[in-house]
CSV table of C-alpha atoms and ligand atoms in Angstrom, one decimal:
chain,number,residue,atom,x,y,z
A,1,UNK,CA,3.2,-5.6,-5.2
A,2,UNK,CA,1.9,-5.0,-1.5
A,3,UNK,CA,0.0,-1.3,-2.0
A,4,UNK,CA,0.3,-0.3,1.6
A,5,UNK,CA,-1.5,3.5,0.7
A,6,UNK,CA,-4.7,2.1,0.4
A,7,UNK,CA,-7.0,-0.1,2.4
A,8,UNK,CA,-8.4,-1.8,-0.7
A,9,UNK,CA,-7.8,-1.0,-4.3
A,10,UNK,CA,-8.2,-2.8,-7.5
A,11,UNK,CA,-5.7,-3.3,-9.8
A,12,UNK,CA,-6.5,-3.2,-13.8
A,13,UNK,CA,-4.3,-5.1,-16.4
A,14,UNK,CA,-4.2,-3.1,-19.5
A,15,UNK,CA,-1.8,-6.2,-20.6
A,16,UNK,CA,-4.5,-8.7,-20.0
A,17,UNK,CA,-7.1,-6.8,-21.9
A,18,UNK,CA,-4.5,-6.6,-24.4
A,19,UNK,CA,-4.3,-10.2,-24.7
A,20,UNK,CA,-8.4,-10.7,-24.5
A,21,UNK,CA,-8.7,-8.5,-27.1
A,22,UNK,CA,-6.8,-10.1,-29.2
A,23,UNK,CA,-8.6,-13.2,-28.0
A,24,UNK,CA,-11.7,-11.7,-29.1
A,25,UNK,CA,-11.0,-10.3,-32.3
A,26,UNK,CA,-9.4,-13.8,-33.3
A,27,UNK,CA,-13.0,-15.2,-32.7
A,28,UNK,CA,-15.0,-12.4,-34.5
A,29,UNK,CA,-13.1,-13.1,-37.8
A,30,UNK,CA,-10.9,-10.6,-39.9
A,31,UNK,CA,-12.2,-8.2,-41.1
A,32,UNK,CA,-14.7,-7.8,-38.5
A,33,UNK,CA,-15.4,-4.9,-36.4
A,34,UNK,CA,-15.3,-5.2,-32.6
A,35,UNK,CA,-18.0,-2.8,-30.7
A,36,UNK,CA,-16.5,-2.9,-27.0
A,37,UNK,CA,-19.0,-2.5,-24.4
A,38,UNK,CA,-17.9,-0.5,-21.9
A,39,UNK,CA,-21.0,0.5,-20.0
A,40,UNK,CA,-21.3,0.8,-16.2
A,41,UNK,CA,-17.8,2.7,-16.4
A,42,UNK,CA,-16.6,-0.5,-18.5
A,43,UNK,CA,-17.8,-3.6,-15.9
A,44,UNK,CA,-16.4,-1.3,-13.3
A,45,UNK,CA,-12.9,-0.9,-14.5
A,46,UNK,CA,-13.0,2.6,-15.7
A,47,UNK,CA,-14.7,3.2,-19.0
A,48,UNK,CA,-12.1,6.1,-20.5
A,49,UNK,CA,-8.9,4.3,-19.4
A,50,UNK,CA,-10.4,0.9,-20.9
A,51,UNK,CA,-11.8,2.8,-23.7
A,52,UNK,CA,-8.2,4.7,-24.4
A,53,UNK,CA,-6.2,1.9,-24.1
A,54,UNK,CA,-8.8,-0.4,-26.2
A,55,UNK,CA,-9.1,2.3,-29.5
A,56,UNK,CA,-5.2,2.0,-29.3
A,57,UNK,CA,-5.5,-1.7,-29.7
A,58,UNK,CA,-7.4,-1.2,-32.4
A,59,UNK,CA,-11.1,-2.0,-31.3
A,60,UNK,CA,-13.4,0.3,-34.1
A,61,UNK,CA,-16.3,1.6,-32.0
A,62,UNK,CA,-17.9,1.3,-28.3
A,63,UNK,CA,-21.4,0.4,-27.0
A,64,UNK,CA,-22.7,2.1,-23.4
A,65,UNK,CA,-25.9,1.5,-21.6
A,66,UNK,CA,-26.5,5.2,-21.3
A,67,UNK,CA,-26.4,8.9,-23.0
A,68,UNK,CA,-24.6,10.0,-19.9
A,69,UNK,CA,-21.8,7.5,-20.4
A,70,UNK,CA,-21.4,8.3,-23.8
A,71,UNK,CA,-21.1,11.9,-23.4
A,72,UNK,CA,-18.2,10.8,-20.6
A,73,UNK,CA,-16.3,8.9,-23.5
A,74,UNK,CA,-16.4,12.3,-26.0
A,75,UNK,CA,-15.3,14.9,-23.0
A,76,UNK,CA,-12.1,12.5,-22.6
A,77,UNK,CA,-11.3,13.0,-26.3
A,78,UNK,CA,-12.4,9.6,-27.5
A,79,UNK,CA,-13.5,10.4,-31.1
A,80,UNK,CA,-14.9,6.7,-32.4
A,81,UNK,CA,-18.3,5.7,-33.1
A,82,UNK,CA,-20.4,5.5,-30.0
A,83,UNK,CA,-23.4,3.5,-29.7
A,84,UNK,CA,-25.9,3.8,-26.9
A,85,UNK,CA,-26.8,0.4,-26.8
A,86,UNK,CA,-30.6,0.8,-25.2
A,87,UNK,CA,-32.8,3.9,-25.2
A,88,UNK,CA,-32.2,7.5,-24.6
A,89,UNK,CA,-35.2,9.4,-22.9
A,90,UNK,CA,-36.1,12.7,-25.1
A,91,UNK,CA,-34.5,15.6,-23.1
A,92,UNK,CA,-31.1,13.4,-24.2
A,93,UNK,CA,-32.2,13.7,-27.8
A,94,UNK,CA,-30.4,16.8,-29.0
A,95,UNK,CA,-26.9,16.1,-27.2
A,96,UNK,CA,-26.6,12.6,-28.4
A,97,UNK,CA,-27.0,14.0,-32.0
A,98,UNK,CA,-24.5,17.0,-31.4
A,99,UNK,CA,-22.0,14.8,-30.0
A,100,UNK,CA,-22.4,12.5,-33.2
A,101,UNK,CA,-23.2,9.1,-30.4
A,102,UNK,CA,-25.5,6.8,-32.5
A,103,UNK,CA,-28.4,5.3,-30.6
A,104,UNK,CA,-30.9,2.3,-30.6
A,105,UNK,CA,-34.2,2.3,-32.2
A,106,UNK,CA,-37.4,0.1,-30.7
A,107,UNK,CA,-40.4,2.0,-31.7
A,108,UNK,CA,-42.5,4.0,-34.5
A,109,UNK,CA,-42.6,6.7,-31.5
A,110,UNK,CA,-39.0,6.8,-31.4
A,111,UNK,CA,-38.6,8.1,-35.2
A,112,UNK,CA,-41.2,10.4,-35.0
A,113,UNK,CA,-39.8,12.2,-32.0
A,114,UNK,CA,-36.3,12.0,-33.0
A,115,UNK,CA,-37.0,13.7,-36.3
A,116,UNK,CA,-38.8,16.0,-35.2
A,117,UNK,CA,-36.0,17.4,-32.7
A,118,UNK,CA,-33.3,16.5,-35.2
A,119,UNK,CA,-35.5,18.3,-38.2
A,120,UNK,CA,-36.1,21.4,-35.5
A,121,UNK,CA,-32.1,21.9,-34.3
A,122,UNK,CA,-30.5,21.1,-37.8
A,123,UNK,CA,-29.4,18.3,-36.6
A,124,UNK,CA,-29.1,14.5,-37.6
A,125,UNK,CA,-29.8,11.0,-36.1
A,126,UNK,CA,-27.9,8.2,-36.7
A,127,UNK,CA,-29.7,4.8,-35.4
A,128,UNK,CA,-29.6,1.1,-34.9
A,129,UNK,CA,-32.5,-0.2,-35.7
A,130,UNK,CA,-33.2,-3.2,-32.6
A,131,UNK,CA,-35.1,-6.5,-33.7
A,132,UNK,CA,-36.6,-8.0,-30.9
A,133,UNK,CA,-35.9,-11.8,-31.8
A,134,UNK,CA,-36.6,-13.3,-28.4
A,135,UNK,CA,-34.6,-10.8,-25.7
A,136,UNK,CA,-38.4,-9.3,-25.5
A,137,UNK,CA,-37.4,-6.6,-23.5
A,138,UNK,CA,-36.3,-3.5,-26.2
A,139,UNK,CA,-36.5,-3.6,-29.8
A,140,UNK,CA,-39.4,-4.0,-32.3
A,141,UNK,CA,-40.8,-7.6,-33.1
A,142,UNK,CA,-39.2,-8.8,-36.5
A,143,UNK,CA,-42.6,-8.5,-38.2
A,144,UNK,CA,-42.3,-4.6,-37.6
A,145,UNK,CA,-38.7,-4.5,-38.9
A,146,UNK,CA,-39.6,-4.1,-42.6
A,147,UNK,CA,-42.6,-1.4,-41.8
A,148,UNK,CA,-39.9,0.5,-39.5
A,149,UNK,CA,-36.8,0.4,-41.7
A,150,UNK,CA,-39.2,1.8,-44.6
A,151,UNK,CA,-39.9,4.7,-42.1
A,152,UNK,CA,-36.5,5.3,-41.1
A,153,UNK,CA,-35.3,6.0,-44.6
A,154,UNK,CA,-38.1,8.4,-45.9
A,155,UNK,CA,-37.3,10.4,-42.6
A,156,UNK,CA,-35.3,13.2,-43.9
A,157,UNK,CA,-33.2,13.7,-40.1
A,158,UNK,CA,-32.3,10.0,-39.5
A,159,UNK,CA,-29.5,8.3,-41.0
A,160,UNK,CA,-29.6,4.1,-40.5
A,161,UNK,CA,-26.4,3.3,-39.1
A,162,UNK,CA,-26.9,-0.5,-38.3
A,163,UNK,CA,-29.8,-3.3,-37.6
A,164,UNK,CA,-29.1,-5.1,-34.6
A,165,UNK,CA,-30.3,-7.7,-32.3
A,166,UNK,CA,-29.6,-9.1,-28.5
A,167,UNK,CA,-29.1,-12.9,-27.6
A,168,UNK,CA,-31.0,-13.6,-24.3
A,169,UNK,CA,-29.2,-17.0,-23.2
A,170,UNK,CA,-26.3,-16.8,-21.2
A,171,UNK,CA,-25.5,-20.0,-22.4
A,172,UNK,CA,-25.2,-18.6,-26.5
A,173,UNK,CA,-24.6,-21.3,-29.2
A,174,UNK,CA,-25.0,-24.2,-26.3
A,175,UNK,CA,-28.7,-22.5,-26.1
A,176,UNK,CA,-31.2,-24.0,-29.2
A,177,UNK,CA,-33.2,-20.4,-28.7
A,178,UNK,CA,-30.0,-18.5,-29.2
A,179,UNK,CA,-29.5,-20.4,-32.8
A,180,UNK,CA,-32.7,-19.8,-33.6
A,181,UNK,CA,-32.5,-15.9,-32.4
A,182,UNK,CA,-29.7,-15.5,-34.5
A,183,UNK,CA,-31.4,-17.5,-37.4
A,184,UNK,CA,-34.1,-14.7,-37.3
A,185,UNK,CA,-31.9,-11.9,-37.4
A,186,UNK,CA,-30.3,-13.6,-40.3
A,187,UNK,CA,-33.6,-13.3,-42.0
A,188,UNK,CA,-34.6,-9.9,-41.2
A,189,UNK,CA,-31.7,-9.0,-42.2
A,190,UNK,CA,-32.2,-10.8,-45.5
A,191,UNK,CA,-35.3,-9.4,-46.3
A,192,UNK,CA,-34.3,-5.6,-45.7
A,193,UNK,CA,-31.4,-6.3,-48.0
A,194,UNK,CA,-33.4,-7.8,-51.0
A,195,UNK,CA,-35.7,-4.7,-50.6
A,196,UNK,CA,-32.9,-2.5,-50.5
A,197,UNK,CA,-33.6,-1.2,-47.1
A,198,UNK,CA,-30.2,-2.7,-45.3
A,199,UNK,CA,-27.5,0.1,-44.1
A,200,UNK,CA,-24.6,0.4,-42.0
A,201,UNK,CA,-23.5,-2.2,-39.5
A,202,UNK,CA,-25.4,-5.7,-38.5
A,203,UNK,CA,-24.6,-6.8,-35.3
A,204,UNK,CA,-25.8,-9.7,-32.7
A,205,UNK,CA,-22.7,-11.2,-31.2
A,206,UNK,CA,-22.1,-11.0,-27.1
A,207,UNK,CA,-20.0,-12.6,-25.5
A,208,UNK,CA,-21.5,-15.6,-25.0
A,209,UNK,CA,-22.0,-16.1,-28.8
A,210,UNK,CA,-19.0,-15.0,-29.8
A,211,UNK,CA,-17.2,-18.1,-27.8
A,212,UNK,CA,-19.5,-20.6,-28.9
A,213,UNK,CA,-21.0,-19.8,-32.1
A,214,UNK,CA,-19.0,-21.1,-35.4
A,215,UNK,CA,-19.3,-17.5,-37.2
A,216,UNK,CA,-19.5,-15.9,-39.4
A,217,UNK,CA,-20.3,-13.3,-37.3
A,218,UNK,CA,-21.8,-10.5,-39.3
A,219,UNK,CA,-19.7,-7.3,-39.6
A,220,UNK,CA,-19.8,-6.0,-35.9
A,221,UNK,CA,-19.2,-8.0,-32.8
A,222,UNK,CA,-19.9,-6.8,-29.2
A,223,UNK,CA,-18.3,-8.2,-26.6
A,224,UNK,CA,-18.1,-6.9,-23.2
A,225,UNK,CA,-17.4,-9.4,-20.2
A,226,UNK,CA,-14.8,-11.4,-22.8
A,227,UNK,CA,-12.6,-8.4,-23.1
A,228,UNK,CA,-12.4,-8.0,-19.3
A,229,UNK,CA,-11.7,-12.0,-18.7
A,230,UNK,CA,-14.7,-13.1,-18.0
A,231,UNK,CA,-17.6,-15.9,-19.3
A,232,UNK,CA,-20.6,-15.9,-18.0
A,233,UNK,CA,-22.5,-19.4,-17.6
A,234,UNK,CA,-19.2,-21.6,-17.5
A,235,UNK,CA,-18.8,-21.3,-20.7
A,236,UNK,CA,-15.8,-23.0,-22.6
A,237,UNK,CA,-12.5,-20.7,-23.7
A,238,UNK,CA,-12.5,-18.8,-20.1
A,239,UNK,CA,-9.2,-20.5,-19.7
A,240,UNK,CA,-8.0,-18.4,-23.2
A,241,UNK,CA,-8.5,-15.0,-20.9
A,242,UNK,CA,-7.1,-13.0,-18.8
A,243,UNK,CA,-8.9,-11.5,-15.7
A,244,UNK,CA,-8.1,-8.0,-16.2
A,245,UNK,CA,-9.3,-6.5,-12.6
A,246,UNK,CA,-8.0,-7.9,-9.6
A,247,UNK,CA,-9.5,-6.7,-6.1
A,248,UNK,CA,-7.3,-6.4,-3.0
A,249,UNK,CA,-7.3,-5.2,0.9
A,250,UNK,CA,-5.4,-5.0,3.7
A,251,UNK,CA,-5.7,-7.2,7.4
A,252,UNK,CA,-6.6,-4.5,9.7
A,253,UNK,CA,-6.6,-6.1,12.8
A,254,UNK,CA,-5.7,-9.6,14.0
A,255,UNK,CA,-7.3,-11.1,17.0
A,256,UNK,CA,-7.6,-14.1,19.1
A,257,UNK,CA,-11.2,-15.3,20.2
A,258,UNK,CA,-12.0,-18.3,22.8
A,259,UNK,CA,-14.2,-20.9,21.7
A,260,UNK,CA,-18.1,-19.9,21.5
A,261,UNK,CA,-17.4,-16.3,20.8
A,262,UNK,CA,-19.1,-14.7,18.0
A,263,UNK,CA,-18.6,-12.7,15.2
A,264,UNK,CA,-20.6,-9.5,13.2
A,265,UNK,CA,-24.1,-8.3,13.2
A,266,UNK,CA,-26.6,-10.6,14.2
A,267,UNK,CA,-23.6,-13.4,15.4
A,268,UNK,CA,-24.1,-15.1,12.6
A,269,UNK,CA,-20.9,-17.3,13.3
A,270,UNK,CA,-19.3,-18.4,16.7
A,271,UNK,CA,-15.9,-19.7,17.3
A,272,UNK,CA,-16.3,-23.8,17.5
A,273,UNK,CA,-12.7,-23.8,18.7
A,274,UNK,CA,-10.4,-21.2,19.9
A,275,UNK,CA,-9.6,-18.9,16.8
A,276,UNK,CA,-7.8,-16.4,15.1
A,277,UNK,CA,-9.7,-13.9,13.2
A,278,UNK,CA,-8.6,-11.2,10.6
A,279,UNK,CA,-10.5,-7.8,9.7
A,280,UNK,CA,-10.1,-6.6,6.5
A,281,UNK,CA,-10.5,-3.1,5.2
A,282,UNK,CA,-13.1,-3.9,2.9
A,283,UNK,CA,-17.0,-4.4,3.0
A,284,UNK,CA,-20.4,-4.1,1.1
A,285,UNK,CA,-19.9,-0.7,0.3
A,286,UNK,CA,-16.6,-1.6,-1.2
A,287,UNK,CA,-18.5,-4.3,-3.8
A,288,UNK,CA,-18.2,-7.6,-1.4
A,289,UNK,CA,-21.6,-8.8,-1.8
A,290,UNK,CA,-23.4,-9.1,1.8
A,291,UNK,CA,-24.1,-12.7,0.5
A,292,UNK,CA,-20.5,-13.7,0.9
A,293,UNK,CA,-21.1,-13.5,4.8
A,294,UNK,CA,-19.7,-16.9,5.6
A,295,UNK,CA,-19.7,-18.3,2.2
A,296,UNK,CA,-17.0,-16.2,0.6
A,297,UNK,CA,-13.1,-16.6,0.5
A,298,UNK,CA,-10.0,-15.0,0.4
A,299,UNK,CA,-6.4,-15.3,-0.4
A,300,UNK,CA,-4.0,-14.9,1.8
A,301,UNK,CA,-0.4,-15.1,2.8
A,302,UNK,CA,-0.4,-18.1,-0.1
A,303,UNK,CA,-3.9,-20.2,1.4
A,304,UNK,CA,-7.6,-19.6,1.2
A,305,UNK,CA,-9.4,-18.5,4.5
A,306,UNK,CA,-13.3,-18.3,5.0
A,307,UNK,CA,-14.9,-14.7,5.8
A,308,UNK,CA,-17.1,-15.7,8.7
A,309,UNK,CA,-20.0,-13.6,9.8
A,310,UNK,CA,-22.1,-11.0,8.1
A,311,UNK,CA,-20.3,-8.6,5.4
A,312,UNK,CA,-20.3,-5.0,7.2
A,313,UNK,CA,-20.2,-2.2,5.4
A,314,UNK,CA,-16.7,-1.5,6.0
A,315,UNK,CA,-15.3,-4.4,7.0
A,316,UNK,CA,-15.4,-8.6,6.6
A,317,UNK,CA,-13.6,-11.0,9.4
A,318,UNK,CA,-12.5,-13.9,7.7
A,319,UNK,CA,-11.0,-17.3,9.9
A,320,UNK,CA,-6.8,-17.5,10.2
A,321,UNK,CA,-6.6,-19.6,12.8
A,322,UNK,CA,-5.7,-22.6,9.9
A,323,UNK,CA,-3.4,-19.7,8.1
A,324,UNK,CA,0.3,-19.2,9.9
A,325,UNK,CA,1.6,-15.6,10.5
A,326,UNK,CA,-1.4,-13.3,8.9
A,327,UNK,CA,-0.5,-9.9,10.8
A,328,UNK,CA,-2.1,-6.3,10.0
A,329,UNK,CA,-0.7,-4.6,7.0
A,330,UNK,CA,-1.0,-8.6,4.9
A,331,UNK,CA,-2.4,-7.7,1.5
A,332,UNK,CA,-5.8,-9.8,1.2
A,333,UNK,CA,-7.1,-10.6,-2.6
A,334,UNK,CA,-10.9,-10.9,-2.8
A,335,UNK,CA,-10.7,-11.9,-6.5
A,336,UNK,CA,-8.8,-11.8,-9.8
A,337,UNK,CA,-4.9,-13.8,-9.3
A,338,UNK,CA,-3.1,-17.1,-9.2
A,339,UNK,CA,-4.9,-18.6,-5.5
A,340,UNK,CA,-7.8,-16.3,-5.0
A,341,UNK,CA,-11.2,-17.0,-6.2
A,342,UNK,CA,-12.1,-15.8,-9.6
A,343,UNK,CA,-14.8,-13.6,-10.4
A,344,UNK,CA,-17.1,-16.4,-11.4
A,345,UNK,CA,-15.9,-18.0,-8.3
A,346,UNK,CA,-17.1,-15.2,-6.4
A,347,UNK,CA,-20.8,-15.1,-8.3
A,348,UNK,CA,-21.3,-18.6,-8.3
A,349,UNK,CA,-20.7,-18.3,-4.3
A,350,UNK,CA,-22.5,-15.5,-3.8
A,351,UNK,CA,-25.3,-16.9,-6.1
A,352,UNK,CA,-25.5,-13.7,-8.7
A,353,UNK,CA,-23.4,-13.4,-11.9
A,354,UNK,CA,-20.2,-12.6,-12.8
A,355,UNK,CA,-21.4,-9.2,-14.1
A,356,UNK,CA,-22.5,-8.0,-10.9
A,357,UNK,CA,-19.3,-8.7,-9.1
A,358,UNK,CA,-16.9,-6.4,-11.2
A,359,UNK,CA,-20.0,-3.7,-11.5
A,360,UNK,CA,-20.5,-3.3,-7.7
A,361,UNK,CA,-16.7,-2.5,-7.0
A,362,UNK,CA,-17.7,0.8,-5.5
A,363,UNK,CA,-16.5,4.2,-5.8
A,364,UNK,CA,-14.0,4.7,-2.8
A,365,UNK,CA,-12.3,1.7,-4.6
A,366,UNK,CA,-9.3,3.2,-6.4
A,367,UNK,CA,-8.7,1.8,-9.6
A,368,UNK,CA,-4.8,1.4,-10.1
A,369,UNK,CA,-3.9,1.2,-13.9
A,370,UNK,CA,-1.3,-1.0,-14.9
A,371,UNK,CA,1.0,-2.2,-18.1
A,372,UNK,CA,-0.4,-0.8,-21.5
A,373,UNK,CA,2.9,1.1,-21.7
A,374,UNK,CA,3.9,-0.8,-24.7
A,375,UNK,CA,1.3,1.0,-26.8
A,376,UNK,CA,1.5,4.4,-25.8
A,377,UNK,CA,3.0,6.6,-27.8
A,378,UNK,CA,6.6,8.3,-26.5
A,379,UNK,CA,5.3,11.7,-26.1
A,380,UNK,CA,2.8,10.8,-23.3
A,381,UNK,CA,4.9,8.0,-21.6
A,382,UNK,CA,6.2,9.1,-18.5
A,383,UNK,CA,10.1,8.4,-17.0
A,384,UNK,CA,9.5,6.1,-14.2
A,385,UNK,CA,10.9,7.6,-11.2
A,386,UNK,CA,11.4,4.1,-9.6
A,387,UNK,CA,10.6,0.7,-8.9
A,388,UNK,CA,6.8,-0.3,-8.4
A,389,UNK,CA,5.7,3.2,-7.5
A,390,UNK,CA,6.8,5.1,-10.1
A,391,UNK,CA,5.1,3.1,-12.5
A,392,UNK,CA,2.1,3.0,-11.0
A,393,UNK,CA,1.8,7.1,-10.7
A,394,UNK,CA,2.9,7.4,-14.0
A,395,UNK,CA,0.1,4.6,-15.9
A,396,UNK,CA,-2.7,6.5,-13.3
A,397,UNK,CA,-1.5,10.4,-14.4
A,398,UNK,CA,-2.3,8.9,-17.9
A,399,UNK,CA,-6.6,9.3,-16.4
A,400,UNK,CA,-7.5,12.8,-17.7
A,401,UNK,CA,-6.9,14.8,-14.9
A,402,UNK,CA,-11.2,15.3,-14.1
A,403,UNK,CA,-11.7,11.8,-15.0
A,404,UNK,CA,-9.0,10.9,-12.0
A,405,UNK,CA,-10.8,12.8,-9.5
A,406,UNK,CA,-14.7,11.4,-10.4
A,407,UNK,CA,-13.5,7.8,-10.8
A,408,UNK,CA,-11.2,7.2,-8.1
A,409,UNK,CA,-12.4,9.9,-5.4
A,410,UNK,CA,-10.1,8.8,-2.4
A,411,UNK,CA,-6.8,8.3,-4.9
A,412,UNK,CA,-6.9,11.9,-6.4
A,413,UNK,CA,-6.2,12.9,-2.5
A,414,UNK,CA,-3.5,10.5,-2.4
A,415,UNK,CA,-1.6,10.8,-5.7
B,1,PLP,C1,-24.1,-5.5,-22.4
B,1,PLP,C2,-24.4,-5.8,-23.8
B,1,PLP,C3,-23.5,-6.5,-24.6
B,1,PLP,C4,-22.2,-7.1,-24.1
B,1,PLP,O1,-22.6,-8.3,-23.4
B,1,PLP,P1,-21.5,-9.3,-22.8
B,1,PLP,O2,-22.2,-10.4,-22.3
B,1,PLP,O3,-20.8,-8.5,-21.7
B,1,PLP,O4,-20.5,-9.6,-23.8
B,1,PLP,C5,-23.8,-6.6,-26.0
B,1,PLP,N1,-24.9,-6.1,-26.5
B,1,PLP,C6,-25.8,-5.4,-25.7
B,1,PLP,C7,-27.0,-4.9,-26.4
B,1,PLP,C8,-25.6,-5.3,-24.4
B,1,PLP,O5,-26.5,-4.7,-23.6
């Protein structure tokens, strides 16, 4: 599957989210509704094509980090519930409502100026109520929950679509603070409902508690990094997924160096022996974090090889003096398949989290959609024209035209 048209791309597995999802919804429970988070354009993999391909495997609703992202999801068509997880600043107010995108609630201040624009454009607001059980950075403290839910129902333009809360270990169930989080909620949530006060969906579940908590799992679950094949603090189950986005380059150049030369800004490395560097078409402004500068690795021609010197901003060298026959044009994987490091690989060495590593995959990146065909619909699927190309163009024409050209920049000009 060498990609020779572009000098790095990343691939994205509909198939494997396929799979993760299934993984996922196996964990929440039946009956239970999966929320996929697909903020930061879905972990970097391309919020509408994940989010298309995602409501055709049946997830129920989607959670973004912004109003922006949200309105993205309805242009592209995509008519499920949407649920800005965080906060929406006030001049946001009146589209989220049009657009029918549900948001979360943290504050007394919040319902009064949300009714008030609702109450003044005819409009109405449908919100998640967010207790703050130990996250302590949005939501209101569960002693408020009560006082805020009673307010939320007597105001005329607000409609309570769910309570919520957000688990702040990494770690989940393994974490004694997460139980006790969750425990919390459990009681809020209690409370309301005895008084009658309880509506819509109740939701706590990440990742990270989805794979280690026992369940049940209330009615909504919202996993994000799962879905794309990821756990975040070496969690157990990641061997049960499927990395979905796999990052690749090309070897631009191939040189021989004698002993004691050096290599990138600031000659951070110098050639102990005589060696045989590679230059790959990729660099920080691709997503390689700068901290990979002689800690990262690669995979190529079957074999690992070191990058050596600083990250550049357009390209990294990496050592082949060890690896027999690299040549220009050799595809180079930075992360995601059999061999190459995985995404936690790459966080762990570039001491940030797996989250970062998928959400820094830049824009000039193209983003080459693969598999999903199996649940498309014949109308829309496309007649191959021939091997490996031809599918390729036809799972990337499935991108909203618009959508194509903002989320892949350089591959619009290509395709
Ligand atoms: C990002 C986010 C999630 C998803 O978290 P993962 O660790 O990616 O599963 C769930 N809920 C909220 C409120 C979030 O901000």
């Amino acid at each position: 599957m060498t990609d020779r048209r572009y000098r790095v791309w990343a691939d994205v597995d509909l198939d494997a989210l396929t799979h993760n999802l299934d993984v996922v919804r196996r964990r929440a429970g039946a009956g239970v509704r999966v929320m996929l988070v697909v903020k930061a354009d879905a972990y970097g993999h391309g919020a509408v094509v994940v989010a298309q391909h995602a409501v055709r495997c049946g997830v129920g609703a989607l959670g973004v980090g912004t109003a922006a992202e949200a309105f993205e999801l309805r242009r592209a068509g995509l008519t499920v519930p949407v649920l800005v997880l965080g906060t929406i600043v006030d001049g946001e107010a009146s589209a989220v409502m049009r657009h029918d995108i549900q948001i979360g609630l943290h504050s007394a201040r919040e319902i009064t100026a949300l009714q008030e624009t609702a109450e003044r454009k005819g409009l109405t607001a449908r919100v998640h109520l967010n207790v703050d059980t130990g996250m302590g950075r949005l939501g209101v403290l569960p002693d408020r929950a009560h006082d805020l839910l009673g307010r939320i129902h007597s105001a005329q333009n607000l409609d309570l679509a769910g309570v919520m809360s957000h688990i702040s270990s990494p770690r989940g169930a393994l974490d004694e603070a997460a139980a006790r989080q969750a425990e919390l909620f459990q009681h809020v949530c209690g409370k309301a409902r005895t008084a009658g006060r309880l509506a819509g969906w109740t939701h706590i579940a990440n990742s990270a508690w989805l794979f280690t908590a026992p369940g049940p799992h209330l009615d909504t679950v919202r996993p994000g990094i799962s879905a794309y094949g990821v756990l975040p603090g070496d969690l157990p189950g990641a061997d049960e997924l499927r990395p979905v986005m796999s990052m690749h380059c090309q070897v631009a150049l191939v040189k021989d160096l004698p002993r004691g030369a050096p290599v990138g800004y600031g000659s951070t490395w110098r050639a102990s022996r005589r060696a045989r560097i590679a230059t790959l078409s990729v660099g920080y402004a691709d997503g390689v974090p700068w901290a990979l500068g002689n800690r990262g690795e690669v995979w190529v021609r079957g074999a690992r090889a070191p990058m050596i010197g600083n990250v550049s901003m357009d390209y990294v060298t990496i050592d082949v003096t060890d690896v027999p026959g690299v040549a220009p044009g050799d595809r180079v994987t930075l992360f995601g398949s059999a061999g190459a490091p995985t995404v936690e690989e790459v966080a762990r060495r570039a001491s940030t989290i797996p989250y970062e590593v998928t959400c820094s995959v830049g824009r000039r990146v193209p983003r080459i959609v693969r598999g999903g065909e199996e649940l498309l619909v014949p109308s829309t699927a496309r007649p191959h024209s021939g091997a490996g190309m031809g599918r390729e163009r036809g799972a990337i024409e499935r991108a909203a035209p618009g959508e194509l050209a903002t989320r892949v920049g350089p591959a619009a000009i290509l395709e």
